[in-house]
Structure formats: structure tokens, C-alpha cells
Amino acid sequence: MDKVAKGHRLVMENREQIALTGIQKVQSFDPKEIVLETELGILSIKGDLLGIKLLNLEEGLVNLQGQVDALIYHRNPSGAARQSFLNRIFR
């Protein structure tokens, strides 16, 4: 069964909690880095004491907690047309 694209959204509160939509897969996670596959490419979240509070891949939802130091969207070599807004700005 193919998932219907619902859009990707990231809401962060006080650099301690993140609510995400449009998540397709958790590639890896540990207390220092969580790597997620989103509808718009790979997202790395770096910090300290990171943890997953909610994980519902059927709905594409993930809620995270911990000290967030960096959010990094990686370029998607196979989907150049789907590059994030920030990647297009900072060429």
C-alpha cells in the first residue's frame, strides 16, 4: 500500500520539543543524533539527551524531546526538484 503524501511540517518549542509530520522512516537514533527520512529528504537532528516521545509512521508523525543543537536537511541527489527551500536559498 502506497502512502499518500501529506506534507512535511516541523514545529519546535524552546529547542526542547519537536513535532514532525511527513515522516516516512526513522533511519537511526541515539541520544546525540536522530536521522529521519521525510517526504522532502533526509533530516538530521543533533543535540543531547534526544529521545522519541511519539512514533506513528502510518500517519507520518514523530514527536521528539531533548536539547536540540542543529537541524540539517541533506540534499536528495535523486530528487533535485524536491530540494528544501533553504537549500535553494543558500547555494
PDB file of C-alpha atoms in Angstrom:
ATOM      1  CA  MET A   1       0.000   0.000   0.000  1.00  0.00           C
ATOM      2  CA  ASP A   2       1.460   3.376  -1.031  1.00  0.00           C
ATOM      3  CA  LYS A   3       1.339   6.234   1.434  1.00  0.00           C
ATOM      4  CA  VAL A   4      -0.351   9.437   0.331  1.00  0.00           C
ATOM      5  CA  ALA A   5       1.910  12.474   0.669  1.00  0.00           C
ATOM      6  CA  LYS A   6       0.535  14.672   3.438  1.00  0.00           C
ATOM      7  CA  GLY A   7       3.247  17.321   3.575  1.00  0.00           C
ATOM      8  CA  HIS A   8       6.154  17.848   5.918  1.00  0.00           C
ATOM      9  CA  ARG A   9       5.896  20.114   8.942  1.00  0.00           C
ATOM     10  CA  LEU A  10       8.285  20.799  11.810  1.00  0.00           C
ATOM     11  CA  VAL A  11       7.274  22.672  14.974  1.00  0.00           C
ATOM     12  CA  MET A  12       9.910  23.236  17.654  1.00  0.00           C
ATOM     13  CA  GLU A  13       9.289  24.602  21.144  1.00  0.00           C
ATOM     14  CA  ASN A  14      12.120  26.114  23.185  1.00  0.00           C
ATOM     15  CA  ARG A  15      14.707  23.903  21.420  1.00  0.00           C
ATOM     16  CA  GLU A  16      13.471  21.046  23.630  1.00  0.00           C
ATOM     17  CA  GLN A  17      10.454  19.526  21.845  1.00  0.00           C
ATOM     18  CA  ILE A  18       9.804  18.910  18.153  1.00  0.00           C
ATOM     19  CA  ALA A  19       6.583  17.740  16.495  1.00  0.00           C
ATOM     20  CA  LEU A  20       7.037  16.483  12.928  1.00  0.00           C
ATOM     21  CA  THR A  21       4.705  15.354  10.160  1.00  0.00           C
ATOM     22  CA  GLY A  22       5.541  13.819   6.794  1.00  0.00           C
ATOM     23  CA  ILE A  23       7.973  11.298   8.316  1.00  0.00           C
ATOM     24  CA  GLN A  24       8.433   8.103   6.329  1.00  0.00           C
ATOM     25  CA  LYS A  25      11.158   6.292   8.275  1.00  0.00           C
ATOM     26  CA  VAL A  26      13.489   6.576  11.263  1.00  0.00           C
ATOM     27  CA  GLN A  27      16.907   5.767   9.826  1.00  0.00           C
ATOM     28  CA  SER A  28      18.776   5.918  13.136  1.00  0.00           C
ATOM     29  CA  PHE A  29      18.621   7.428  16.564  1.00  0.00           C
ATOM     30  CA  ASP A  30      20.714   7.798  19.679  1.00  0.00           C
ATOM     31  CA  PRO A  31      20.863  10.468  22.411  1.00  0.00           C
ATOM     32  CA  LYS A  32      23.147  12.673  20.234  1.00  0.00           C
ATOM     33  CA  GLU A  33      21.504  12.387  16.779  1.00  0.00           C
ATOM     34  CA  ILE A  34      18.214  11.313  15.226  1.00  0.00           C
ATOM     35  CA  VAL A  35      18.071  10.786  11.446  1.00  0.00           C
ATOM     36  CA  LEU A  36      14.648  10.789   9.798  1.00  0.00           C
ATOM     37  CA  GLU A  37      13.512  10.226   6.232  1.00  0.00           C
ATOM     38  CA  THR A  38      10.895  12.858   5.424  1.00  0.00           C
ATOM     39  CA  GLU A  39       8.781  13.481   2.349  1.00  0.00           C
ATOM     40  CA  LEU A  40      11.332  16.173   1.429  1.00  0.00           C
ATOM     41  CA  GLY A  41      14.526  14.219   2.075  1.00  0.00           C
ATOM     42  CA  ILE A  42      16.747  13.257   4.995  1.00  0.00           C
ATOM     43  CA  LEU A  43      16.641  15.308   8.209  1.00  0.00           C
ATOM     44  CA  SER A  44      19.327  15.042  10.909  1.00  0.00           C
ATOM     45  CA  ILE A  45      18.535  16.402  14.357  1.00  0.00           C
ATOM     46  CA  LYS A  46      21.601  16.825  16.553  1.00  0.00           C
ATOM     47  CA  GLY A  47      21.697  17.587  20.246  1.00  0.00           C
ATOM     48  CA  ASP A  48      21.877  15.966  23.646  1.00  0.00           C
ATOM     49  CA  LEU A  49      19.549  13.605  25.525  1.00  0.00           C
ATOM     50  CA  LEU A  50      17.389  13.242  22.401  1.00  0.00           C
ATOM     51  CA  GLY A  51      14.508  10.798  22.568  1.00  0.00           C
ATOM     52  CA  ILE A  52      11.381   9.819  20.676  1.00  0.00           C
ATOM     53  CA  LYS A  53       8.155  10.512  22.600  1.00  0.00           C
ATOM     54  CA  LEU A  54       5.713   9.510  19.838  1.00  0.00           C
ATOM     55  CA  LEU A  55       6.247   7.416  16.715  1.00  0.00           C
ATOM     56  CA  ASN A  56       3.392   6.725  14.289  1.00  0.00           C
ATOM     57  CA  LEU A  57       4.780   6.003  10.832  1.00  0.00           C
ATOM     58  CA  GLU A  58       1.344   5.098   9.430  1.00  0.00           C
ATOM     59  CA  GLU A  59       0.331   8.724   9.981  1.00  0.00           C
ATOM     60  CA  GLY A  60       3.884  10.076   9.440  1.00  0.00           C
ATOM     61  CA  LEU A  61       4.053  11.562  12.950  1.00  0.00           C
ATOM     62  CA  VAL A  62       7.075  11.830  15.244  1.00  0.00           C
ATOM     63  CA  ASN A  63       7.461  13.827  18.465  1.00  0.00           C
ATOM     64  CA  LEU A  64      10.945  14.295  19.890  1.00  0.00           C
ATOM     65  CA  GLN A  65      12.359  15.704  23.100  1.00  0.00           C
ATOM     66  CA  GLY A  66      15.804  16.726  24.315  1.00  0.00           C
ATOM     67  CA  GLN A  67      18.252  19.567  23.798  1.00  0.00           C
ATOM     68  CA  VAL A  68      18.263  20.456  20.091  1.00  0.00           C
ATOM     69  CA  ASP A  69      21.503  21.945  18.767  1.00  0.00           C
ATOM     70  CA  ALA A  70      21.076  21.563  14.980  1.00  0.00           C
ATOM     71  CA  LEU A  71      18.545  20.658  12.289  1.00  0.00           C
ATOM     72  CA  ILE A  72      20.131  19.643   8.981  1.00  0.00           C
ATOM     73  CA  TYR A  73      18.276  18.801   5.776  1.00  0.00           C
ATOM     74  CA  HIS A  74      20.510  16.788   3.449  1.00  0.00           C
ATOM     75  CA  ARG A  75      20.309  17.144  -0.289  1.00  0.00           C
ATOM     76  CA  ASN A  76      18.437  14.410  -2.080  1.00  0.00           C
ATOM     77  CA  PRO A  77      20.534  13.521  -5.163  1.00  0.00           C
ATOM     78  CA  SER A  78      17.706  11.598  -6.857  1.00  0.00           C
ATOM     79  CA  GLY A  79      15.081  14.285  -6.284  1.00  0.00           C
ATOM     80  CA  ALA A  80      16.693  17.589  -7.186  1.00  0.00           C
ATOM     81  CA  ALA A  81      13.276  19.144  -7.772  1.00  0.00           C
ATOM     82  CA  ARG A  82      12.302  18.413  -4.158  1.00  0.00           C
ATOM     83  CA  GLN A  83      15.164  20.347  -2.553  1.00  0.00           C
ATOM     84  CA  SER A  84      14.208  22.240   0.541  1.00  0.00           C
ATOM     85  CA  PHE A  85      13.585  25.959   0.484  1.00  0.00           C
ATOM     86  CA  LEU A  86      16.759  26.662   2.498  1.00  0.00           C
ATOM     87  CA  ASN A  87      18.941  24.606   0.146  1.00  0.00           C
ATOM     88  CA  ARG A  88      17.751  26.724  -2.775  1.00  0.00           C
ATOM     89  CA  ILE A  89      18.463  29.975  -0.909  1.00  0.00           C
ATOM     90  CA  PHE A  90      21.963  29.092   0.308  1.00  0.00           C
ATOM     91  CA  ARG A  91      23.549  27.869  -2.931  1.00  0.00           C
TER      92      ARG A  91
END
